[in-house]
PDB file of C-alpha atoms and ligand atoms in Angstrom:
ATOM      1  CA  UNK Y   1     146.889 -33.450 126.492  1.00 78.00           C
ATOM      2  CA  UNK Y   2     148.930 -30.554 125.062  1.00 89.00           C
ATOM      3  CA  UNK Y   3     150.823 -28.343 127.475  1.00 96.00           C
ATOM      4  CA  UNK Y   4     152.161 -24.839 126.863  1.00 96.00           C
ATOM      5  CA  UNK Y   5     155.266 -24.987 129.053  1.00 97.00           C
ATOM      6  CA  UNK Y   6     155.899 -28.749 129.396  1.00 98.00           C
ATOM      7  CA  UNK Y   7     156.598 -31.547 127.023  1.00 98.00           C
ATOM      8  CA  UNK Y   8     155.321 -34.942 128.106  1.00 98.00           C
ATOM      9  CA  UNK Y   9     156.200 -38.193 126.362  1.00 98.00           C
ATOM     10  CA  UNK Y  10     155.402 -41.795 127.311  1.00 98.00           C
ATOM     11  CA  UNK Y  11     157.266 -44.890 126.033  1.00 97.00           C
ATOM     12  CA  UNK Y  12     157.814 -48.334 127.537  1.00 96.00           C
ATOM     13  CA  UNK Y  13     156.012 -47.373 130.751  1.00 97.00           C
ATOM     14  CA  UNK Y  14     158.271 -44.377 131.274  1.00 98.00           C
ATOM     15  CA  UNK Y  15     156.909 -40.841 131.178  1.00 98.00           C
ATOM     16  CA  UNK Y  16     159.304 -37.972 130.633  1.00 98.00           C
ATOM     17  CA  UNK Y  17     158.280 -34.476 131.634  1.00 98.00           C
ATOM     18  CA  UNK Y  18     160.566 -31.785 130.090  1.00 98.00           C
ATOM     19  CA  UNK Y  19     160.254 -28.344 131.559  1.00 98.00           C
ATOM     20  CA  UNK Y  20     159.978 -26.204 128.439  1.00 97.00           C
ATOM     21  CA  UNK Y  21     160.487 -22.484 128.996  1.00 97.00           C
ATOM     22  CA  UNK Y  22     164.161 -22.414 127.984  1.00 95.00           C
ATOM     23  CA  UNK Y  23     164.220 -18.704 127.298  1.00 94.00           C
ATOM     24  CA  UNK Y  24     163.346 -18.088 130.961  1.00 97.00           C
ATOM     25  CA  UNK Y  25     165.626 -20.912 132.205  1.00 98.00           C
ATOM     26  CA  UNK Y  26     162.390 -22.910 132.851  1.00 98.00           C
ATOM     27  CA  UNK Y  27     161.427 -20.595 135.688  1.00 98.00           C
ATOM     28  CA  UNK Y  28     158.277 -21.697 137.492  1.00 97.00           C
ATOM     29  CA  UNK Y  29     155.449 -19.311 136.698  1.00 96.00           C
ATOM     30  CA  UNK Y  30     151.836 -19.907 137.630  1.00 95.00           C
ATOM     31  CA  UNK Y  31     151.082 -21.705 134.410  1.00 96.00           C
ATOM     32  CA  UNK Y  32     154.030 -24.101 134.674  1.00 97.00           C
ATOM     33  CA  UNK Y  33     153.076 -24.971 138.240  1.00 96.00           C
ATOM     34  CA  UNK Y  34     149.475 -25.626 137.245  1.00 96.00           C
ATOM     35  CA  UNK Y  35     150.615 -27.732 134.292  1.00 97.00           C
ATOM     36  CA  UNK Y  36     153.099 -29.636 136.379  1.00 98.00           C
ATOM     37  CA  UNK Y  37     150.392 -30.460 138.937  1.00 97.00           C
ATOM     38  CA  UNK Y  38     148.001 -31.606 136.191  1.00 97.00           C
ATOM     39  CA  UNK Y  39     150.709 -33.671 134.439  1.00 98.00           C
ATOM     40  CA  UNK Y  40     151.796 -35.487 137.577  1.00 98.00           C
ATOM     41  CA  UNK Y  41     148.213 -36.294 138.528  1.00 97.00           C
ATOM     42  CA  UNK Y  42     147.359 -37.595 135.058  1.00 98.00           C
ATOM     43  CA  UNK Y  43     150.522 -39.670 134.724  1.00 98.00           C
ATOM     44  CA  UNK Y  44     149.960 -40.998 138.239  1.00 97.00           C
ATOM     45  CA  UNK Y  45     146.613 -42.347 137.084  1.00 97.00           C
ATOM     46  CA  UNK Y  46     147.819 -43.730 133.765  1.00 97.00           C
ATOM     47  CA  UNK Y  47     148.257 -47.520 133.585  1.00 95.00           C
ATOM     48  CA  UNK Y  48     150.798 -47.063 130.789  1.00 96.00           C
ATOM     49  CA  UNK Y  49     153.108 -45.209 133.157  1.00 97.00           C
ATOM     50  CA  UNK Y  50     155.212 -46.855 135.856  1.00 98.00           C
ATOM     51  CA  UNK Y  51     158.041 -44.280 136.333  1.00 98.00           C
ATOM     52  CA  UNK Y  52     158.212 -40.532 135.688  1.00 98.00           C
ATOM     53  CA  UNK Y  53     161.384 -38.616 134.863  1.00 98.00           C
ATOM     54  CA  UNK Y  54     161.507 -34.821 135.145  1.00 98.00           C
ATOM     55  CA  UNK Y  55     164.194 -32.893 133.257  1.00 98.00           C
ATOM     56  CA  UNK Y  56     164.768 -29.473 131.834  1.00 98.00           C
ATOM     57  CA  UNK Y  57     164.924 -28.272 128.195  1.00 97.00           C
ATOM     58  CA  UNK Y  58     167.914 -26.062 127.321  1.00 95.00           C
ATOM     59  CA  UNK Y  59     170.683 -25.282 129.811  1.00 94.00           C
ATOM     60  CA  UNK Y  60     168.644 -25.188 132.965  1.00 98.00           C
ATOM     61  CA  UNK Y  61     166.691 -27.766 134.873  1.00 98.00           C
ATOM     62  CA  UNK Y  62     164.658 -25.005 136.570  1.00 98.00           C
ATOM     63  CA  UNK Y  63     166.209 -21.670 137.628  1.00 98.00           C
ATOM     64  CA  UNK Y  64     163.622 -21.135 140.375  1.00 97.00           C
ATOM     65  CA  UNK Y  65     160.254 -19.521 140.817  1.00 96.00           C
ATOM     66  CA  UNK Y  66     159.589 -16.842 138.158  1.00 96.00           C
ATOM     67  CA  UNK Y  67     161.057 -13.706 139.711  1.00 96.00           C
ATOM     68  CA  UNK Y  68     159.450 -11.421 137.136  1.00 96.00           C
ATOM     69  CA  UNK Y  69     155.993 -12.838 137.800  1.00 94.00           C
ATOM     70  CA  UNK Y  70     156.442 -12.818 141.569  1.00 93.00           C
ATOM     71  CA  UNK Y  71     157.570  -9.227 141.536  1.00 94.00           C
ATOM     72  CA  UNK Y  72     154.236  -8.108 140.112  1.00 95.00           C
ATOM     73  CA  UNK Y  73     152.081  -9.983 142.634  1.00 94.00           C
ATOM     74  CA  UNK Y  74     150.123  -8.457 145.519  1.00 95.00           C
ATOM     75  CA  UNK Y  75     150.011 -10.294 148.842  1.00 94.00           C
ATOM     76  CA  UNK Y  76     146.789 -12.215 148.058  1.00 95.00           C
ATOM     77  CA  UNK Y  77     148.101 -13.372 144.716  1.00 94.00           C
ATOM     78  CA  UNK Y  78     151.511 -14.217 146.224  1.00 92.00           C
ATOM     79  CA  UNK Y  79     149.825 -16.482 148.722  1.00 92.00           C
ATOM     80  CA  UNK Y  80     147.972 -18.304 145.945  1.00 93.00           C
ATOM     81  CA  UNK Y  81     151.228 -18.544 143.961  1.00 93.00           C
ATOM     82  CA  UNK Y  82     152.884 -20.154 147.000  1.00 90.00           C
ATOM     83  CA  UNK Y  83     149.929 -22.533 147.466  1.00 92.00           C
ATOM     84  CA  UNK Y  84     150.089 -23.463 143.752  1.00 93.00           C
ATOM     85  CA  UNK Y  85     153.821 -24.223 144.037  1.00 92.00           C
ATOM     86  CA  UNK Y  86     153.452 -26.271 147.208  1.00 91.00           C
ATOM     87  CA  UNK Y  87     150.562 -28.180 145.679  1.00 94.00           C
ATOM     88  CA  UNK Y  88     152.548 -29.106 142.531  1.00 95.00           C
ATOM     89  CA  UNK Y  89     155.517 -30.261 144.584  1.00 95.00           C
ATOM     90  CA  UNK Y  90     153.235 -32.249 146.946  1.00 94.00           C
ATOM     91  CA  UNK Y  91     151.615 -33.934 143.945  1.00 97.00           C
ATOM     92  CA  UNK Y  92     154.957 -35.642 143.384  1.00 97.00           C
ATOM     93  CA  UNK Y  93     154.968 -36.867 146.989  1.00 92.00           C
ATOM     94  CA  UNK Y  94     151.422 -38.143 146.615  1.00 94.00           C
ATOM     95  CA  UNK Y  95     152.045 -39.734 143.189  1.00 97.00           C
ATOM     96  CA  UNK Y  96     152.400 -43.464 143.800  1.00 94.00           C
ATOM     97  CA  UNK Y  97     154.891 -43.871 141.005  1.00 97.00           C
ATOM     98  CA  UNK Y  98     158.575 -43.122 141.391  1.00 98.00           C
ATOM     99  CA  UNK Y  99     159.549 -39.660 140.112  1.00 98.00           C
ATOM    100  CA  UNK Y 100     163.174 -39.159 139.184  1.00 98.00           C
ATOM    101  CA  UNK Y 101     164.760 -35.774 138.691  1.00 98.00           C
ATOM    102  CA  UNK Y 102     167.328 -35.771 135.826  1.00 98.00           C
ATOM    103  CA  UNK Y 103     169.050 -32.471 136.611  1.00 98.00           C
ATOM    104  CA  UNK Y 104     170.701 -31.231 133.465  1.00 98.00           C
ATOM    105  CA  UNK Y 105     171.680 -27.717 134.496  1.00 98.00           C
ATOM    106  CA  UNK Y 106     170.726 -24.992 136.981  1.00 98.00           C
ATOM    107  CA  UNK Y 107     168.406 -26.236 139.772  1.00 98.00           C
ATOM    108  CA  UNK Y 108     168.104 -23.101 141.779  1.00 98.00           C
ATOM    109  CA  UNK Y 109     165.499 -22.027 144.342  1.00 97.00           C
ATOM    110  CA  UNK Y 110     162.148 -23.501 143.358  1.00 97.00           C
ATOM    111  CA  UNK Y 111     164.118 -25.681 140.850  1.00 98.00           C
ATOM    112  CA  UNK Y 112     166.140 -27.240 143.680  1.00 98.00           C
ATOM    113  CA  UNK Y 113     162.882 -27.663 145.621  1.00 97.00           C
ATOM    114  CA  UNK Y 114     161.312 -29.400 142.612  1.00 97.00           C
ATOM    115  CA  UNK Y 115     164.354 -31.739 142.459  1.00 98.00           C
ATOM    116  CA  UNK Y 116     164.012 -32.413 146.166  1.00 97.00           C
ATOM    117  CA  UNK Y 117     160.339 -33.229 145.787  1.00 97.00           C
ATOM    118  CA  UNK Y 118     161.326 -36.095 143.473  1.00 98.00           C
ATOM    119  CA  UNK Y 119     162.130 -39.501 144.942  1.00 97.00           C
ATOM    120  CA  UNK Y 120     165.777 -39.254 143.933  1.00 98.00           C
ATOM    121  CA  UNK Y 121     168.004 -37.102 141.812  1.00 98.00           C
ATOM    122  CA  UNK Y 122     170.507 -37.786 139.018  1.00 98.00           C
ATOM    123  CA  UNK Y 123     172.764 -35.028 137.760  1.00 98.00           C
ATOM    124  CA  UNK Y 124     174.708 -34.054 134.718  1.00 98.00           C
ATOM    125  CA  UNK Y 125     178.296 -32.851 135.376  1.00 98.00           C
ATOM    126  CA  UNK Y 126     176.888 -29.404 134.294  1.00 98.00           C
ATOM    127  CA  UNK Y 127     174.208 -29.299 137.057  1.00 98.00           C
ATOM    128  CA  UNK Y 128     174.356 -26.535 139.690  1.00 98.00           C
ATOM    129  CA  UNK Y 129     172.274 -26.460 142.805  1.00 98.00           C
ATOM    130  CA  UNK Y 130     171.421 -23.757 145.320  1.00 98.00           C
ATOM    131  CA  UNK Y 131     168.871 -21.693 147.211  1.00 98.00           C
ATOM    132  CA  UNK Y 132     169.570 -18.082 146.078  1.00 98.00           C
ATOM    133  CA  UNK Y 133     166.264 -16.820 147.542  1.00 97.00           C
ATOM    134  CA  UNK Y 134     168.038 -14.849 150.298  1.00 98.00           C
ATOM    135  CA  UNK Y 135     169.540 -12.626 147.541  1.00 97.00           C
ATOM    136  CA  UNK Y 136     165.951 -11.663 146.687  1.00 96.00           C
ATOM    137  CA  UNK Y 137     164.736 -11.089 150.237  1.00 97.00           C
ATOM    138  CA  UNK Y 138     162.937 -14.466 150.218  1.00 95.00           C
ATOM    139  CA  UNK Y 139     163.581 -17.969 151.404  1.00 96.00           C
ATOM    140  CA  UNK Y 140     162.688 -21.376 149.922  1.00 95.00           C
ATOM    141  CA  UNK Y 141     158.879 -21.593 150.051  1.00 90.00           C
ATOM    142  CA  UNK Y 142     157.960 -24.562 147.870  1.00 91.00           C
ATOM    143  CA  UNK Y 143     158.912 -27.046 150.565  1.00 91.00           C
ATOM    144  CA  UNK Y 144     162.681 -26.479 150.561  1.00 95.00           C
ATOM    145  CA  UNK Y 145     162.992 -25.714 154.258  1.00 96.00           C
ATOM    146  CA  UNK Y 146     161.207 -28.976 155.018  1.00 93.00           C
ATOM    147  CA  UNK Y 147     162.601 -31.333 152.366  1.00 94.00           C
ATOM    148  CA  UNK Y 148     166.265 -30.213 152.241  1.00 97.00           C
ATOM    149  CA  UNK Y 149     166.989 -30.975 155.946  1.00 96.00           C
ATOM    150  CA  UNK Y 150     165.355 -34.408 155.493  1.00 93.00           C
ATOM    151  CA  UNK Y 151     167.672 -35.285 152.574  1.00 93.00           C
ATOM    152  CA  UNK Y 152     170.949 -33.479 153.258  1.00 96.00           C
ATOM    153  CA  UNK Y 153     170.726 -32.850 157.000  1.00 96.00           C
ATOM    154  CA  UNK Y 154     169.949 -29.661 158.863  1.00 97.00           C
ATOM    155  CA  UNK Y 155     173.499 -28.312 158.798  1.00 98.00           C
ATOM    156  CA  UNK Y 156     173.950 -28.454 155.020  1.00 98.00           C
ATOM    157  CA  UNK Y 157     170.379 -27.329 154.380  1.00 98.00           C
ATOM    158  CA  UNK Y 158     170.980 -24.349 156.667  1.00 98.00           C
ATOM    159  CA  UNK Y 159     174.279 -23.374 155.082  1.00 98.00           C
ATOM    160  CA  UNK Y 160     172.871 -23.483 151.569  1.00 98.00           C
ATOM    161  CA  UNK Y 161     169.718 -21.558 152.561  1.00 98.00           C
ATOM    162  CA  UNK Y 162     171.429 -18.921 154.632  1.00 98.00           C
ATOM    163  CA  UNK Y 163     174.342 -18.216 152.178  1.00 98.00           C
ATOM    164  CA  UNK Y 164     172.542 -18.605 148.852  1.00 98.00           C
ATOM    165  CA  UNK Y 165     175.738 -20.384 147.672  1.00 98.00           C
ATOM    166  CA  UNK Y 166     175.616 -22.422 144.419  1.00 98.00           C
ATOM    167  CA  UNK Y 167     177.202 -25.831 144.477  1.00 98.00           C
ATOM    168  CA  UNK Y 168     178.273 -28.036 141.564  1.00 98.00           C
ATOM    169  CA  UNK Y 169     177.300 -31.627 140.845  1.00 98.00           C
ATOM    170  CA  UNK Y 170     180.370 -33.118 142.532  1.00 98.00           C
ATOM    171  CA  UNK Y 171     179.527 -31.287 145.804  1.00 98.00           C
ATOM    172  CA  UNK Y 172     175.814 -32.241 145.398  1.00 98.00           C
ATOM    173  CA  UNK Y 173     176.976 -35.860 145.150  1.00 98.00           C
ATOM    174  CA  UNK Y 174     179.222 -35.512 148.194  1.00 98.00           C
ATOM    175  CA  UNK Y 175     176.418 -34.196 150.400  1.00 98.00           C
ATOM    176  CA  UNK Y 176     173.897 -36.771 149.189  1.00 97.00           C
ATOM    177  CA  UNK Y 177     171.664 -34.355 147.308  1.00 98.00           C
ATOM    178  CA  UNK Y 178     172.052 -36.448 144.164  1.00 98.00           C
ATOM    179  CA  UNK Y 179     172.621 -40.210 143.729  1.00 98.00           C
ATOM    180  CA  UNK Y 180     174.829 -40.170 140.616  1.00 98.00           C
ATOM    181  CA  UNK Y 181     176.624 -37.716 138.362  1.00 98.00           C
ATOM    182  CA  UNK Y 182     177.039 -38.422 134.663  1.00 98.00           C
ATOM    183  CA  UNK Y 183     178.652 -36.691 131.665  1.00 98.00           C
ATOM    184  CA  UNK Y 184     176.047 -34.294 130.263  1.00 98.00           C
ATOM    185  CA  UNK Y 185     175.429 -36.311 127.091  1.00 98.00           C
ATOM    186  CA  UNK Y 186     174.788 -39.486 129.051  1.00 98.00           C
ATOM    187  CA  UNK Y 187     172.319 -38.097 131.630  1.00 98.00           C
ATOM    188  CA  UNK Y 188     169.061 -39.088 129.945  1.00 98.00           C
ATOM    189  CA  UNK Y 189     170.300 -42.478 128.775  1.00 98.00           C
ATOM    190  CA  UNK Y 190     171.418 -43.289 132.296  1.00 98.00           C
ATOM    191  CA  UNK Y 191     168.129 -42.002 133.728  1.00 98.00           C
ATOM    192  CA  UNK Y 192     166.244 -44.183 131.257  1.00 98.00           C
ATOM    193  CA  UNK Y 193     168.332 -47.212 132.271  1.00 98.00           C
ATOM    194  CA  UNK Y 194     167.372 -46.764 135.936  1.00 98.00           C
ATOM    195  CA  UNK Y 195     163.704 -46.010 134.967  1.00 98.00           C
ATOM    196  CA  UNK Y 196     163.536 -49.177 132.808  1.00 98.00           C
ATOM    197  CA  UNK Y 197     164.858 -51.292 135.700  1.00 98.00           C
ATOM    198  CA  UNK Y 198     162.181 -49.849 137.967  1.00 98.00           C
ATOM    199  CA  UNK Y 199     159.503 -50.252 135.314  1.00 98.00           C
ATOM    200  CA  UNK Y 200     160.348 -53.986 135.016  1.00 97.00           C
ATOM    201  CA  UNK Y 201     159.598 -54.563 138.684  1.00 97.00           C
ATOM    202  CA  UNK Y 202     156.164 -55.243 140.317  1.00 97.00           C
ATOM    203  CA  UNK Y 203     154.403 -51.858 140.086  1.00 96.00           C
ATOM    204  CA  UNK Y 204     152.177 -52.290 143.163  1.00 96.00           C
ATOM    205  CA  UNK Y 205     155.167 -53.252 145.300  1.00 97.00           C
ATOM    206  CA  UNK Y 206     157.121 -50.256 143.985  1.00 97.00           C
ATOM    207  CA  UNK Y 207     154.201 -47.938 144.683  1.00 96.00           C
ATOM    208  CA  UNK Y 208     153.661 -49.242 148.220  1.00 95.00           C
ATOM    209  CA  UNK Y 209     157.408 -49.020 148.972  1.00 96.00           C
ATOM    210  CA  UNK Y 210     157.354 -45.361 147.840  1.00 96.00           C
ATOM    211  CA  UNK Y 211     154.593 -44.533 150.290  1.00 94.00           C
ATOM    212  CA  UNK Y 212     156.356 -46.476 153.037  1.00 95.00           C
ATOM    213  CA  UNK Y 213     159.739 -44.824 152.429  1.00 94.00           C
ATOM    214  CA  UNK Y 214     158.037 -41.425 152.455  1.00 91.00           C
ATOM    215  CA  UNK Y 215     156.634 -42.240 155.920  1.00 90.00           C
ATOM    216  CA  UNK Y 216     160.226 -42.675 157.228  1.00 90.00           C
ATOM    217  CA  UNK Y 217     160.798 -38.965 156.859  1.00 84.00           C
ATOM    218  CA  UNK Y 218     157.441 -38.001 158.228  1.00 86.00           C
ATOM    219  CA  UNK Y 219     156.776 -40.040 161.330  1.00 91.00           C
ATOM    220  CA  UNK Y 220     158.160 -42.025 164.265  1.00 94.00           C
ATOM    221  CA  UNK Y 221     159.825 -45.455 163.742  1.00 95.00           C
ATOM    222  CA  UNK Y 222     156.927 -47.124 165.534  1.00 96.00           C
ATOM    223  CA  UNK Y 223     154.245 -45.536 163.293  1.00 95.00           C
ATOM    224  CA  UNK Y 224     156.440 -46.166 160.260  1.00 95.00           C
ATOM    225  CA  UNK Y 225     156.763 -49.848 161.018  1.00 95.00           C
ATOM    226  CA  UNK Y 226     153.008 -50.117 161.498  1.00 95.00           C
ATOM    227  CA  UNK Y 227     152.486 -48.467 158.176  1.00 94.00           C
ATOM    228  CA  UNK Y 228     155.043 -50.816 156.520  1.00 95.00           C
ATOM    229  CA  UNK Y 229     153.283 -53.881 157.908  1.00 95.00           C
ATOM    230  CA  UNK Y 230     149.913 -52.741 156.510  1.00 93.00           C
ATOM    231  CA  UNK Y 231     151.396 -51.747 153.174  1.00 93.00           C
ATOM    232  CA  UNK Y 232     153.151 -55.151 152.886  1.00 94.00           C
ATOM    233  CA  UNK Y 233     149.904 -56.957 153.802  1.00 94.00           C
ATOM    234  CA  UNK Y 234     148.273 -55.176 150.835  1.00 92.00           C
ATOM    235  CA  UNK Y 235     150.948 -56.386 148.478  1.00 95.00           C
ATOM    236  CA  UNK Y 236     150.815 -60.063 149.502  1.00 95.00           C
ATOM    237  CA  UNK Y 237     147.521 -60.904 147.735  1.00 96.00           C
ATOM    238  CA  UNK Y 238     148.570 -59.324 144.406  1.00 97.00           C
ATOM    239  CA  UNK Y 239     148.936 -61.471 141.269  1.00 97.00           C
ATOM    240  CA  UNK Y 240     152.406 -59.902 140.828  1.00 97.00           C
ATOM    241  CA  UNK Y 241     153.554 -61.289 144.181  1.00 97.00           C
ATOM    242  CA  UNK Y 242     152.433 -64.788 143.178  1.00 97.00           C
ATOM    243  CA  UNK Y 243     154.127 -64.290 139.771  1.00 97.00           C
ATOM    244  CA  UNK Y 244     157.389 -63.105 141.292  1.00 97.00           C
ATOM    245  CA  UNK Y 245     157.658 -66.011 143.673  1.00 96.00           C
ATOM    246  CA  UNK Y 246     156.561 -68.562 141.081  1.00 97.00           C
ATOM    247  CA  UNK Y 247     159.141 -67.141 138.597  1.00 97.00           C
ATOM    248  CA  UNK Y 248     161.905 -67.457 141.208  1.00 97.00           C
ATOM    249  CA  UNK Y 249     160.936 -71.017 142.133  1.00 98.00           C
ATOM    250  CA  UNK Y 250     160.719 -72.119 138.507  1.00 97.00           C
ATOM    251  CA  UNK Y 251     163.892 -70.263 137.458  1.00 97.00           C
ATOM    252  CA  UNK Y 252     162.201 -67.985 134.907  1.00 97.00           C
ATOM    253  CA  UNK Y 253     161.881 -64.240 134.337  1.00 95.00           C
ATOM    254  CA  UNK Y 254     158.809 -62.701 136.054  1.00 96.00           C
ATOM    255  CA  UNK Y 255     156.322 -60.785 133.951  1.00 95.00           C
ATOM    256  CA  UNK Y 256     154.589 -58.156 136.084  1.00 96.00           C
ATOM    257  CA  UNK Y 257     151.259 -56.739 135.165  1.00 95.00           C
ATOM    258  CA  UNK Y 258     150.544 -54.357 138.028  1.00 94.00           C
ATOM    259  CA  UNK Y 259     147.716 -56.549 139.263  1.00 95.00           C
TER     260      UNK Y 259
HETATM  261  N1  DAK G 301     162.733 -16.051 136.968  1.00 62.55           N
HETATM  262  C1  DAK G 301     162.477 -15.351 135.858  1.00 62.55           C
HETATM  263  N2  DAK G 301     163.325 -15.296 134.831  1.00 62.55           N
HETATM  264  C2  DAK G 301     164.483 -15.909 134.951  1.00 62.55           C
HETATM  265  C3  DAK G 301     164.859 -16.646 136.127  1.00 62.55           C
HETATM  266  C4  DAK G 301     163.910 -16.706 137.165  1.00 62.55           C
HETATM  267  N3  DAK G 301     164.085 -17.406 138.269  1.00 62.55           N
HETATM  268  N4  DAK G 301     166.079 -17.148 135.921  1.00 62.55           N
HETATM  269  C5  DAK G 301     166.486 -16.766 134.736  1.00 62.55           C
HETATM  270  N5  DAK G 301     165.559 -16.017 134.144  1.00 62.55           N
HETATM  271  C6  DAK G 301     165.612 -15.398 132.833  1.00 62.55           C
HETATM  272  C7  DAK G 301     166.531 -14.159 132.813  1.00 62.55           C
HETATM  273  O1  DAK G 301     165.883 -13.039 133.357  1.00 62.55           O
HETATM  274  C8  DAK G 301     166.860 -14.029 131.369  1.00 62.55           C
HETATM  275  O2  DAK G 301     165.754 -13.454 130.707  1.00 62.55           O
HETATM  276  P1  DAK G 301     165.968 -12.283 129.616  1.00 62.55           P
HETATM  277  O3  DAK G 301     166.747 -11.196 130.316  1.00 62.55           O
HETATM  278  O4  DAK G 301     166.739 -12.924 128.510  1.00 62.55           O
HETATM  279  O5  DAK G 301     164.605 -11.852 129.260  1.00 62.55           O
HETATM  280  C9  DAK G 301     166.897 -15.509 130.928  1.00 62.55           C
HETATM  281  O6  DAK G 301     166.173 -16.238 131.886  1.00 62.55           O
HETATM  282  C10 DAK G 301     168.321 -16.046 130.834  1.00 62.55           C
HETATM  283  O7  DAK G 301     168.948 -15.826 132.073  1.00 62.55           O
HETATM  284  P2  DAK G 301     170.371 -15.172 132.222  1.00 62.55           P
HETATM  285  O8  DAK G 301     170.670 -14.193 131.081  1.00 62.55           O
HETATM  286  O9  DAK G 301     170.509 -14.631 133.586  1.00 62.55           O
HETATM  287  O10 DAK G 301     171.328 -16.443 132.030  1.00 62.55           O
HETATM  288  P3  DAK G 301     172.754 -16.753 132.639  1.00 62.55           P
HETATM  289  O11 DAK G 301     173.200 -18.044 131.996  1.00 62.55           O
HETATM  290  O12 DAK G 301     173.617 -15.554 132.615  1.00 62.55           O
HETATM  291  O13 DAK G 301     172.467 -17.081 134.203  1.00 62.55           O
HETATM  292  C11 DAK G 301     171.233 -18.066 136.040  1.00 62.55           C
HETATM  293  C12 DAK G 301     171.701 -18.184 134.547  1.00 62.55           C
HETATM  294  C13 DAK G 301     170.269 -19.249 136.306  1.00 62.55           C
HETATM  295  C14 DAK G 301     172.474 -18.259 136.955  1.00 62.55           C
HETATM  296  C15 DAK G 301     170.592 -16.728 136.313  1.00 62.55           C
HETATM  297  O14 DAK G 301     169.539 -16.502 135.326  1.00 62.55           O
HETATM  298  C16 DAK G 301     169.972 -16.571 137.656  1.00 62.55           C
HETATM  299  O15 DAK G 301     170.666 -16.315 138.618  1.00 62.55           O
HETATM  300  N6  DAK G 301     168.617 -16.692 137.735  1.00 62.55           N
HETATM  301  C17 DAK G 301     167.904 -16.501 138.958  1.00 62.55           C
HETATM  302  C18 DAK G 301     168.143 -17.677 139.879  1.00 62.55           C
HETATM  303  C19 DAK G 301     167.356 -17.430 141.178  1.00 62.55           C
HETATM  304  O16 DAK G 301     167.567 -16.456 141.877  1.00 62.55           O
HETATM  305  N7  DAK G 301     166.488 -18.362 141.464  1.00 62.55           N
HETATM  306  C20 DAK G 301     165.705 -18.255 142.623  1.00 62.55           C
HETATM  307  C21 DAK G 301     164.380 -17.683 142.254  1.00 62.55           C
HETATM  308  S1  DAK G 301     163.436 -17.335 143.667  1.00 62.55           S
HETATM  309  C22 DAK G 301     158.114 -18.728 148.405  1.00 62.55           C
HETATM  310  C23 DAK G 301     157.884 -19.708 147.501  1.00 62.55           C
HETATM  311  C24 DAK G 301     158.800 -19.973 146.537  1.00 62.55           C
HETATM  312  C25 DAK G 301     159.951 -19.281 146.510  1.00 62.55           C
HETATM  313  C26 DAK G 301     160.171 -18.295 147.453  1.00 62.55           C
HETATM  314  C27 DAK G 301     159.251 -18.028 148.368  1.00 62.55           C
HETATM  315  N8  DAK G 301     157.175 -18.476 149.383  1.00 62.55           N
HETATM  316  C28 DAK G 301     156.277 -19.558 149.711  1.00 62.55           C
HETATM  317  C29 DAK G 301     157.448 -17.507 150.374  1.00 62.55           C
HETATM  318  C30 DAK G 301     160.913 -19.561 145.506  1.00 62.55           C
HETATM  319  C31 DAK G 301     161.741 -18.595 145.116  1.00 62.55           C
HETATM  320  C32 DAK G 301     162.653 -18.762 144.039  1.00 62.55           C
HETATM  321  O17 DAK G 301     162.853 -19.789 143.463  1.00 62.55           O
END
């Protein structure tokens, strides 16, 4: 499918979504949010995809929701814009495949929220993160107030949200917002390496582990453990589980088929 504001490629079980409005710093307008939702849902259902990487074209990852579009909206349209944004971000949560943010540049406001909606984040040394919404009389509304405290703790989430301060990749690494920082030219190669490793593992086990890990942030330990038990019970009868154990016992490399 052709997209207007995204580029989507698939190779070796890895899909790459490149946010592609570089002249507007990849700002999230209604069309981008709709396309992102569609792309995530399609890739989530595609057997040729085991991992998704989201990155930005040009010098930004995503510089936030589109301020120019938002400024023209009436209250009714603003509410549907919010709903559209939250739905696109939630599609990443619901997607059973790992989604990695490869943050190449500015990840501000809605862009930082998009990165937070991904399962984990990798950053270029040029990446910058922040929630500048308070400068506009807004606050993060694409899930940032809910996801940021879960990943970086309430104190850091509050400081970033209340001050609108921008932080660099080194600080993002220090506070646990990103897992790794790489020289700008190496970011996609390193993201691909991690994605390839994940793609070589048993896809159903990876998918179930994503849903179980997500539960950890959303529920009590008791309910989470119950969910983990059931998710694990669903993995046991898979062909890939038999293949993985047989490969170990017979000292050979496992070939997983997602069955
Ligand atoms: N929206 C629209 N256009 C943007 C944009 C944005 N977020 N960010 C950049 N652009 C545009 C600029 O207007 C400029 O366009 P032209 O003037 O050339 O037409 C072009 O991209 C290049 O930007 P600059 O000339 O400014 O480039 P610089 O390198 O000098 O600066 C920058 C890069 C990223 C630091 C700067 O552009 C900037 O500060 N951008 C705005 C960042 C920002 O404030 N982001 C937060 C957006 S608000 C809610 C739901 C969601 C949200 C809020 C509420 N509800 C549920 C309540 C989310 C809000 C946001 O994300």
